[in-house]
CSV table of C-alpha atoms in Angstrom, one decimal:
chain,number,residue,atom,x,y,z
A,6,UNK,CA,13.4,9.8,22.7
A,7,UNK,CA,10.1,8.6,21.2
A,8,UNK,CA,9.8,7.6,17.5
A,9,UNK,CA,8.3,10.0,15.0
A,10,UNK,CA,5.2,10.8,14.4
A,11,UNK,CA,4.0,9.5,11.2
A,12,UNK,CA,5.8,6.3,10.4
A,13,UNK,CA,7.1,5.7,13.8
A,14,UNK,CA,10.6,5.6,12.3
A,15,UNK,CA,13.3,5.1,15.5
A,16,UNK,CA,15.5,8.4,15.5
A,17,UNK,CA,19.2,8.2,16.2
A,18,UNK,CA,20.1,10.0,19.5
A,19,UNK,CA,23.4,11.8,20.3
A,20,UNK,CA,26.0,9.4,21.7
A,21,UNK,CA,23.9,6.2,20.9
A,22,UNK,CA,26.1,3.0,20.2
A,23,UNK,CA,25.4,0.7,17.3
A,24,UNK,CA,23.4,3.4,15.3
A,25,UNK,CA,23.4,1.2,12.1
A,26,UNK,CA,20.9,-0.9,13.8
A,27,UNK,CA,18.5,2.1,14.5
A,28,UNK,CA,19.0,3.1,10.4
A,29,UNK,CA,18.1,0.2,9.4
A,30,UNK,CA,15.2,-0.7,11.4
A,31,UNK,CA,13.6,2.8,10.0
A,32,UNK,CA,15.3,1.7,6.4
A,33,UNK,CA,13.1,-1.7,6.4
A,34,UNK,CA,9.8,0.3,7.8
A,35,UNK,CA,9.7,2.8,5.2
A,36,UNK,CA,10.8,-0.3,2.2
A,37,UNK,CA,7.4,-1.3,3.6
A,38,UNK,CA,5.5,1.6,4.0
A,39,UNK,CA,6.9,4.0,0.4
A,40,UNK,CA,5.2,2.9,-2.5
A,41,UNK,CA,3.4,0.4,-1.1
A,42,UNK,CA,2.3,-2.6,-2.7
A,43,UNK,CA,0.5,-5.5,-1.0
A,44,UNK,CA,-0.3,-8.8,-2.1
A,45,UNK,CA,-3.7,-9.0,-0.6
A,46,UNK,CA,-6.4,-7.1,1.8
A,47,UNK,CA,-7.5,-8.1,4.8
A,48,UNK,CA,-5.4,-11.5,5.7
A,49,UNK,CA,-5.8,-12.1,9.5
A,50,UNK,CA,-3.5,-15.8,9.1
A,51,UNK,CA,0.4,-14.5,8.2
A,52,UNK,CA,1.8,-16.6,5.1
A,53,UNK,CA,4.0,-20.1,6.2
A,54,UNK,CA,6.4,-19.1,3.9
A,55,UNK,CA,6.8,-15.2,2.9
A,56,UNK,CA,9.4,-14.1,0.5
A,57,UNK,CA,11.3,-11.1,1.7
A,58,UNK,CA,9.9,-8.1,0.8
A,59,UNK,CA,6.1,-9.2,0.6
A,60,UNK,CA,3.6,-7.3,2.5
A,61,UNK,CA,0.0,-7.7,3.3
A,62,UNK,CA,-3.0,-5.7,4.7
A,63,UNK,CA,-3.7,-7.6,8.1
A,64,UNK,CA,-7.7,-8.1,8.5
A,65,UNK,CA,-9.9,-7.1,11.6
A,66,UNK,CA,-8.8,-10.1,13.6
A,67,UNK,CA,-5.2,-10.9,12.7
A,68,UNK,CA,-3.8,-14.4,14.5
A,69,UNK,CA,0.0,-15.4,15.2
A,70,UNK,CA,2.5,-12.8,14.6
A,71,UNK,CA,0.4,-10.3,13.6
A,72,UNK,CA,-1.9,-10.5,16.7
A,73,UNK,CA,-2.8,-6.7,17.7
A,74,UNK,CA,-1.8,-5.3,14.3
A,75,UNK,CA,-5.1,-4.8,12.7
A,76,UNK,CA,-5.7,-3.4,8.9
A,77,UNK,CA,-1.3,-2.4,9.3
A,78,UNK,CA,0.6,-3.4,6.8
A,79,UNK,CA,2.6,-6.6,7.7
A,80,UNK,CA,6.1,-6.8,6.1
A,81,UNK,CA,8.1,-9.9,5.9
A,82,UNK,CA,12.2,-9.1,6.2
A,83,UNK,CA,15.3,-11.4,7.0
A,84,UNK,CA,14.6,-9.8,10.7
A,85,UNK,CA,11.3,-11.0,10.5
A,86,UNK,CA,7.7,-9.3,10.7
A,87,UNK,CA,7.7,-5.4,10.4
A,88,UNK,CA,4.8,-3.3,11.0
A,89,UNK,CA,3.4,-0.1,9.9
A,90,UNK,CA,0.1,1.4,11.1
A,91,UNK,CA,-2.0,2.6,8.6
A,92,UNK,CA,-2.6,6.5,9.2
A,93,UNK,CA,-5.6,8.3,7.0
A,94,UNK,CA,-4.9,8.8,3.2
A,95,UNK,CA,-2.2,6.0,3.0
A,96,UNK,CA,-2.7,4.2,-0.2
A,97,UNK,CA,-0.8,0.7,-1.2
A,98,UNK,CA,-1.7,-1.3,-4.6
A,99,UNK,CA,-3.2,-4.5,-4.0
A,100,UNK,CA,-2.0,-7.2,-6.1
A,101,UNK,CA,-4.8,-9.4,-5.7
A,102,UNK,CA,-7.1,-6.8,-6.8
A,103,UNK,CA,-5.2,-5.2,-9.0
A,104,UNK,CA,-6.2,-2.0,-7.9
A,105,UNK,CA,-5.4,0.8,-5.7
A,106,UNK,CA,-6.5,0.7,-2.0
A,107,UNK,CA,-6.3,3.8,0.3
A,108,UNK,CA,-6.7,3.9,4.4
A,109,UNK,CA,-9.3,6.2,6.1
A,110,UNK,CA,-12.8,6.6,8.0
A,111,UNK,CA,-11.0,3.4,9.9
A,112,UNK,CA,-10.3,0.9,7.5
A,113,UNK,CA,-9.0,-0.1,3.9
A,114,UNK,CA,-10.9,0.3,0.9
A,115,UNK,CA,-10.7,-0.5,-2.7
A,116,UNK,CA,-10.7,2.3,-4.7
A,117,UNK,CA,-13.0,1.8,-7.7
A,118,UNK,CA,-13.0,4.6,-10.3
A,119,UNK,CA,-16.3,5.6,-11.5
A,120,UNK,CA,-17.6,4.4,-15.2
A,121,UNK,CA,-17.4,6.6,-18.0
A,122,UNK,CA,-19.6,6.5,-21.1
A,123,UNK,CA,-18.4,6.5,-24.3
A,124,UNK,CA,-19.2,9.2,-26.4
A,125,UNK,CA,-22.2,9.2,-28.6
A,126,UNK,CA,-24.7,11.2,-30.4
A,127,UNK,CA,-23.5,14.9,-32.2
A,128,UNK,CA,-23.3,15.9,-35.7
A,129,UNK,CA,-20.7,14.2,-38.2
A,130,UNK,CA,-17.3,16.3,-37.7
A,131,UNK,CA,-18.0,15.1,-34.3
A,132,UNK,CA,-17.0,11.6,-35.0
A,133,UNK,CA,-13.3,12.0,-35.1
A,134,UNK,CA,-13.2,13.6,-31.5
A,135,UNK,CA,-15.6,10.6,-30.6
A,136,UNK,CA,-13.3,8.4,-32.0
A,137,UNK,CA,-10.2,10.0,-29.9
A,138,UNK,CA,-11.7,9.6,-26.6
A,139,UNK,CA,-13.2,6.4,-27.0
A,140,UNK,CA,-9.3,5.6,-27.7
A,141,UNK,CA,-8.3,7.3,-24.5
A,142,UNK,CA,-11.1,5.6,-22.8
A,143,UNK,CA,-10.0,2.4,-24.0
A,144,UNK,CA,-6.3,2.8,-23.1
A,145,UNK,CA,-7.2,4.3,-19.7
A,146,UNK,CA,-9.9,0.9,-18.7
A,147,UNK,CA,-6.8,-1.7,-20.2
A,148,UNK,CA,-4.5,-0.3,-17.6
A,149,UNK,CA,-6.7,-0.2,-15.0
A,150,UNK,CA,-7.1,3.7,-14.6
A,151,UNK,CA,-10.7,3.3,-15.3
A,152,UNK,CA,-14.1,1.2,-14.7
């Protein structure tokens, strides 16, 4: 039985002794792959040390364990390195960049929302609705919504 199509999750098959293993191996590849959120783009040396849990974006030329596994997503677990190939429209949050990233056209890239002008100009009763989207504007570039 081959694994499925997406995430490459292992399916259980009828009659299959020690199933729990087969669970959990597609329990700790969708941890990685659900939500995602990366501590950096592009790393082609894994960390020494990884907590459990971290993941990373491996780079074009990824060395050591992750050898073969460009631009996946590289999970360290108590079993060890996890993978998950990226597929088009995936999207993790980078911590180092503290934005969003998103997979497609064969590679990672930041996403990077596009400025916005404040308001200006228009006659006085104007001002207050001015005044409320500059706010919104404001709030929106603080949490890192906008440019």
């Amino acid at each position: 039985m081959t694994d499925s199509a997406r995430l490459a999750l292992p399916w259980l098959a009828a009659g299959q002794a020690q199933k729990e293993w087969t669970h959990n191996e597609a329990l700790a590849l969708l941890d990685i792959a659900v939500q995602a959120s990366v501590e950096a783009v592009g790393v082609d040396v894994p960390p020494e040390n990884p907590a459990a849990g971290a993941c990373w974006i491996a780079g074009a030329a990824p060395t050591g364990a992750w050898a073969g596994r460009a631009a996946a997503i590289a999970g360290w677990t108590e079993g060890g390195w996890r993978f998950v190939a990226p597929r088009a429209g995936f999207a993790a949050w980078s911590v180092a960049d503290g934005t969003l990233v998103r997979y497609g056209a064969g590679g990672w890239r930041i996403e990077r929302a596009a400025p916005i002008a404040v308001p200006s100009g228009g006659a006085v009763i104007d001002a207050e609705c001015r005044n409320a989207v500059t706010a919104i504007l404001a709030a929106l570039r603080t949490g890192g919504l906008l440019a």
